[in-house]
Amino acid sequence: MKALLFICHGTRLAKGRMEAEEFVRLCMAQVDVPIKEICFLELAEPSIAQGFERCIQKGATSISVIPVFLLSANHIKIDIPKELQHLQNKFPGVDVNYGRAFGVHGAISHLLWEKITKSRVNLRKNTQILLVGRGSTDQDVKRDLEAIASNVQNHYGIPSIQACFLTGSEPSFEKALWSSSESYEQVIVVPYLLFSGLLINGMKHTITRYQQQTAQNVALCDTLGYHPILKDVLLTRINETLETKKYAFS
């Protein structure tokens, strides 16, 4: 019997967990698979092991694992595959297919443009847009977010957009924000984060400190949240994984 196991990152904030679960359940409703479970990599329960075992308890003989992550970093490439390998060793009779993160998908440009236009800031040549990712020591994350920023700029003719990061990659969000004060009159900050959490709270504190020391206008967009475009991208990744004929963790 087939099962889908969705892995979200997890957060200590109840609001963030609820947002993630609501988004995944909306996608679940459009997939005809008998067993569907949600779990978290860290900071929330059920854990990956708990979610995996719930699938087995319900009769799963084949589990398609869907990482609900925007970009492929060490969590996707190392942490989750390591846990899945351990679980498959524990349950050798279960087939496991591992899907892909959202990644660089053309449709996401339209979602980001929507976030930018909803910031209620009039775009001018002296407007800087900062696309802010979580960040990672994995250089693929830097490359992919820069590609997404480039896609938005090319599609909508944005004068200036820069990818920056909260941790692990350069330039940092704080450095990019301060650099913008030298050449731009206003900044639009677009968090490339799925849901609410401690990271977005930290960004708000950084912006507050920055505005206390400069006269620059800074608009912070909402996180990506549930959106029909993201739902469609996730459904694409689900269908890809369900069509996989053999176990693969990469």
Tab-separated table of C-alpha atoms in Angstrom:
chain	number	residue	atom	x	y	z
A	1	MET	CA	0.000	0.000	0.000
A	2	LYS	CA	1.336	3.447	-0.920
A	3	ALA	CA	2.007	6.210	1.571
A	4	LEU	CA	3.104	9.829	1.377
A	5	LEU	CA	5.271	11.198	4.172
A	6	PHE	CA	5.687	14.983	4.155
A	7	ILE	CA	8.706	16.352	6.022
A	8	CYS	CA	8.544	19.991	7.135
A	9	HIS	CA	11.463	21.760	8.789
A	10	GLY	CA	9.817	22.501	12.123
A	11	THR	CA	9.811	25.499	14.455
A	12	ARG	CA	9.296	26.143	18.152
A	13	LEU	CA	6.529	28.602	17.286
A	14	ALA	CA	3.068	27.035	17.269
A	15	LYS	CA	1.905	29.472	14.569
A	16	GLY	CA	4.640	28.288	12.198
A	17	ARG	CA	3.808	24.619	12.786
A	18	MET	CA	0.120	25.258	12.187
A	19	GLU	CA	0.837	27.147	8.952
A	20	ALA	CA	3.017	24.307	7.671
A	21	GLU	CA	0.460	21.633	8.526
A	22	GLU	CA	-2.404	23.629	6.986
A	23	PHE	CA	-0.481	24.076	3.739
A	24	VAL	CA	0.438	20.401	3.477
A	25	ARG	CA	-3.102	19.227	4.266
A	26	LEU	CA	-4.471	21.388	1.460
A	27	CYS	CA	-2.085	19.640	-0.935
A	28	MET	CA	-2.841	16.219	0.554
A	29	ALA	CA	-6.494	16.606	-0.359
A	30	GLN	CA	-5.601	16.617	-4.066
A	31	VAL	CA	-3.520	13.429	-4.030
A	32	ASP	CA	-5.160	9.996	-4.245
A	33	VAL	CA	-2.874	8.010	-1.948
A	34	PRO	CA	-4.398	5.954	0.896
A	35	ILE	CA	-1.887	6.848	3.624
A	36	LYS	CA	-0.664	10.413	4.216
A	37	GLU	CA	1.328	11.685	7.181
A	38	ILE	CA	3.104	14.919	8.171
A	39	CYS	CA	6.285	15.028	10.257
A	40	PHE	CA	9.098	17.443	11.125
A	41	LEU	CA	12.859	17.351	10.788
A	42	GLU	CA	13.434	19.149	14.092
A	43	LEU	CA	11.924	21.379	16.783
A	44	ALA	CA	8.460	19.822	16.483
A	45	GLU	CA	6.657	16.485	16.545
A	46	PRO	CA	5.977	14.013	15.119
A	47	SER	CA	9.584	13.337	14.168
A	48	ILE	CA	10.589	11.698	10.898
A	49	ALA	CA	10.857	8.328	12.632
A	50	GLN	CA	7.417	8.741	14.212
A	51	GLY	CA	5.845	9.742	10.908
A	52	PHE	CA	7.524	6.865	9.067
A	53	GLU	CA	6.357	4.326	11.629
A	54	ARG	CA	2.801	5.694	11.543
A	55	CYS	CA	2.767	4.987	7.808
A	56	ILE	CA	3.879	1.405	8.447
A	57	GLN	CA	1.323	0.933	11.213
A	58	LYS	CA	-1.374	1.894	8.708
A	59	GLY	CA	-0.149	-0.760	6.277
A	60	ALA	CA	2.340	1.089	4.048
A	61	THR	CA	4.637	-1.058	1.929
A	62	SER	CA	5.886	1.866	-0.182
A	63	ILE	CA	6.606	5.325	1.239
A	64	SER	CA	7.190	8.378	-0.961
A	65	VAL	CA	8.944	11.020	1.127
A	66	ILE	CA	8.268	14.642	0.195
A	67	PRO	CA	10.568	17.306	1.688
A	68	VAL	CA	8.586	20.541	2.091
A	69	PHE	CA	11.686	22.709	1.744
A	70	LEU	CA	12.343	25.601	-0.605
A	71	LEU	CA	15.969	24.797	-1.471
A	72	SER	CA	18.278	21.772	-1.345
A	73	ALA	CA	20.877	22.221	1.388
A	74	ASN	CA	22.470	19.921	3.954
A	75	HIS	CA	19.114	19.020	5.509
A	76	ILE	CA	17.944	17.705	2.134
A	77	LYS	CA	21.233	16.154	1.053
A	78	ILE	CA	22.550	14.757	4.347
A	79	ASP	CA	20.277	14.889	7.399
A	80	ILE	CA	17.046	13.535	5.931
A	81	PRO	CA	18.706	10.829	3.764
A	82	LYS	CA	20.684	9.649	6.797
A	83	GLU	CA	17.475	9.268	8.826
A	84	LEU	CA	15.686	7.546	5.937
A	85	GLN	CA	18.570	5.136	5.443
A	86	HIS	CA	18.373	4.198	9.120
A	87	LEU	CA	14.612	3.644	8.856
A	88	GLN	CA	14.887	1.560	5.713
A	89	ASN	CA	17.489	-0.609	7.429
A	90	LYS	CA	15.035	-1.023	10.299
A	91	PHE	CA	12.152	-1.830	7.925
A	92	PRO	CA	13.823	-3.517	4.918
A	93	GLY	CA	10.544	-4.663	3.395
A	94	VAL	CA	9.392	-1.087	2.774
A	95	ASP	CA	10.270	0.701	-0.472
A	96	VAL	CA	11.306	4.324	0.002
A	97	ASN	CA	11.311	7.020	-2.678
A	98	TYR	CA	12.775	10.394	-1.781
A	99	GLY	CA	11.521	13.488	-3.595
A	100	ARG	CA	12.992	16.888	-4.347
A	101	ALA	CA	12.706	20.270	-2.659
A	102	PHE	CA	10.867	23.069	-4.472
A	103	GLY	CA	14.146	24.243	-5.993
A	104	VAL	CA	14.440	26.716	-8.878
A	105	HIS	CA	10.989	26.701	-10.433
A	106	GLY	CA	9.907	29.365	-12.918
A	107	ALA	CA	6.448	29.818	-11.411
A	108	ILE	CA	7.910	31.037	-8.109
A	109	SER	CA	8.954	34.286	-9.837
A	110	HIS	CA	5.270	35.221	-10.123
A	111	LEU	CA	4.691	34.598	-6.423
A	112	LEU	CA	7.660	36.774	-5.452
A	113	TRP	CA	6.478	39.561	-7.732
A	114	GLU	CA	3.092	39.410	-6.031
A	115	LYS	CA	4.766	39.772	-2.632
A	116	ILE	CA	6.809	42.730	-3.895
A	117	THR	CA	3.822	44.579	-5.369
A	118	LYS	CA	1.800	44.020	-2.191
A	119	SER	CA	4.475	45.803	-0.141
A	120	ARG	CA	2.750	49.096	-1.051
A	121	VAL	CA	6.081	50.648	-2.037
A	122	ASN	CA	6.289	52.284	-5.446
A	123	LEU	CA	9.148	50.709	-7.361
A	124	ARG	CA	11.646	53.243	-8.620
A	125	LYS	CA	15.151	53.043	-10.007
A	126	ASN	CA	16.487	53.785	-6.540
A	127	THR	CA	14.616	50.896	-4.919
A	128	GLN	CA	16.656	47.915	-3.752
A	129	ILE	CA	14.982	44.531	-3.321
A	130	LEU	CA	16.610	42.034	-0.972
A	131	LEU	CA	15.584	38.391	-1.432
A	132	VAL	CA	16.509	36.834	1.897
A	133	GLY	CA	17.083	33.095	2.227
A	134	ARG	CA	17.808	31.001	5.273
A	135	GLY	CA	21.328	30.271	4.013
A	136	SER	CA	23.681	27.315	4.188
A	137	THR	CA	27.332	26.379	3.816
A	138	ASP	CA	26.172	24.408	0.765
A	139	GLN	CA	27.007	26.598	-2.225
A	140	ASP	CA	24.075	25.155	-4.196
A	141	VAL	CA	21.772	27.177	-1.951
A	142	LYS	CA	23.562	30.425	-2.848
A	143	ARG	CA	23.521	29.530	-6.535
A	144	ASP	CA	19.815	28.612	-6.523
A	145	LEU	CA	18.614	31.695	-4.663
A	146	GLU	CA	20.660	33.915	-6.959
A	147	ALA	CA	19.080	32.135	-9.942
A	148	ILE	CA	15.599	32.766	-8.495
A	149	ALA	CA	16.427	36.460	-7.967
A	150	SER	CA	17.697	36.665	-11.543
A	151	ASN	CA	14.495	35.036	-12.835
A	152	VAL	CA	12.365	37.658	-11.084
A	153	GLN	CA	14.519	40.520	-12.335
A	154	ASN	CA	14.535	39.299	-15.932
A	155	HIS	CA	10.815	38.535	-16.024
A	156	TYR	CA	9.600	41.777	-14.460
A	157	GLY	CA	12.397	44.210	-15.303
A	158	ILE	CA	13.210	45.025	-11.679
A	159	PRO	CA	16.033	47.611	-11.477
A	160	SER	CA	17.914	45.955	-8.623
A	161	ILE	CA	17.427	42.717	-6.669
A	162	GLN	CA	20.022	40.964	-4.534
A	163	ALA	CA	20.000	37.544	-2.886
A	164	CYS	CA	21.307	37.518	0.675
A	165	PHE	CA	21.209	35.139	3.611
A	166	LEU	CA	20.479	34.885	7.312
A	167	THR	CA	23.286	32.413	7.977
A	168	GLY	CA	25.971	30.310	6.336
A	169	SER	CA	26.314	32.267	3.078
A	170	GLU	CA	27.405	35.693	1.933
A	171	PRO	CA	26.319	38.377	1.709
A	172	SER	CA	24.508	38.347	5.011
A	173	PHE	CA	21.128	40.025	5.253
A	174	GLU	CA	22.461	42.635	7.670
A	175	LYS	CA	25.441	43.456	5.445
A	176	ALA	CA	23.251	43.727	2.335
A	177	LEU	CA	20.794	45.954	4.193
A	178	TRP	CA	23.490	48.352	5.370
A	179	SER	CA	25.108	48.417	1.933
A	180	SER	CA	21.810	49.511	0.408
A	181	SER	CA	21.878	52.737	2.423
A	182	GLU	CA	24.742	53.989	0.277
A	183	SER	CA	22.949	53.878	-3.086
A	184	TYR	CA	19.194	53.457	-2.559
A	185	GLU	CA	16.428	55.517	-1.027
A	186	GLN	CA	14.194	52.577	-0.147
A	187	VAL	CA	14.420	48.828	0.342
A	188	ILE	CA	11.907	46.025	-0.052
A	189	VAL	CA	12.820	42.924	1.960
A	190	VAL	CA	11.357	39.678	0.639
A	191	PRO	CA	11.815	36.724	3.045
A	192	TYR	CA	12.362	33.532	1.065
A	193	LEU	CA	10.862	31.536	3.909
A	194	LEU	CA	7.772	29.381	3.845
A	195	PHE	CA	6.135	30.228	7.156
A	196	SER	CA	6.357	32.220	10.381
A	197	GLY	CA	9.155	31.390	12.790
A	198	LEU	CA	12.042	32.745	14.820
A	199	LEU	CA	13.938	33.717	11.657
A	200	ILE	CA	11.323	36.226	10.529
A	201	ASN	CA	11.211	37.672	14.041
A	202	GLY	CA	14.970	38.156	13.900
A	203	MET	CA	14.654	39.942	10.544
A	204	LYS	CA	12.118	42.343	12.055
A	205	HIS	CA	14.531	43.212	14.867
A	206	THR	CA	17.350	43.822	12.364
A	207	ILE	CA	15.150	46.140	10.294
A	208	THR	CA	14.027	48.041	13.407
A	209	ARG	CA	17.649	48.648	14.485
A	210	TYR	CA	18.543	49.696	10.957
A	211	GLN	CA	15.696	52.193	10.675
A	212	GLN	CA	16.597	53.703	14.022
A	213	GLN	CA	20.001	54.631	12.575
A	214	THR	CA	19.073	55.599	9.020
A	215	ALA	CA	16.345	57.572	7.316
A	216	GLN	CA	15.756	54.880	4.721
A	217	ASN	CA	12.308	53.422	4.134
A	218	VAL	CA	12.264	49.612	4.511
A	219	ALA	CA	9.225	47.470	3.675
A	220	LEU	CA	9.152	43.856	4.907
A	221	CYS	CA	7.004	41.497	2.829
A	222	ASP	CA	5.139	38.529	4.251
A	223	THR	CA	6.634	35.047	4.185
A	224	LEU	CA	5.595	32.963	1.184
A	225	GLY	CA	2.953	31.083	3.153
A	226	TYR	CA	0.207	29.053	1.512
A	227	HIS	CA	-0.224	30.135	-2.067
A	228	PRO	CA	-1.735	28.381	-5.113
A	229	ILE	CA	1.608	28.648	-6.931
A	230	LEU	CA	3.466	26.880	-4.128
A	231	LYS	CA	0.712	24.288	-3.958
A	232	ASP	CA	1.144	23.579	-7.664
A	233	VAL	CA	4.912	23.270	-7.301
A	234	LEU	CA	4.528	20.884	-4.380
A	235	LEU	CA	1.990	18.796	-6.312
A	236	THR	CA	4.504	18.576	-9.160
A	237	ARG	CA	7.152	17.278	-6.748
A	238	ILE	CA	4.665	14.788	-5.273
A	239	ASN	CA	3.770	13.378	-8.685
A	240	GLU	CA	7.445	13.129	-9.646
A	241	THR	CA	8.165	11.128	-6.505
A	242	LEU	CA	5.157	8.820	-6.885
A	243	GLU	CA	6.318	7.994	-10.411
A	244	THR	CA	9.808	7.033	-9.222
A	245	LYS	CA	10.265	3.296	-9.738
A	246	LYS	CA	13.116	2.689	-7.341
A	247	TYR	CA	14.479	3.833	-4.054
A	248	ALA	CA	16.706	6.917	-4.218
A	249	PHE	CA	17.910	9.316	-1.530
A	250	SER	CA	19.465	11.872	-3.889
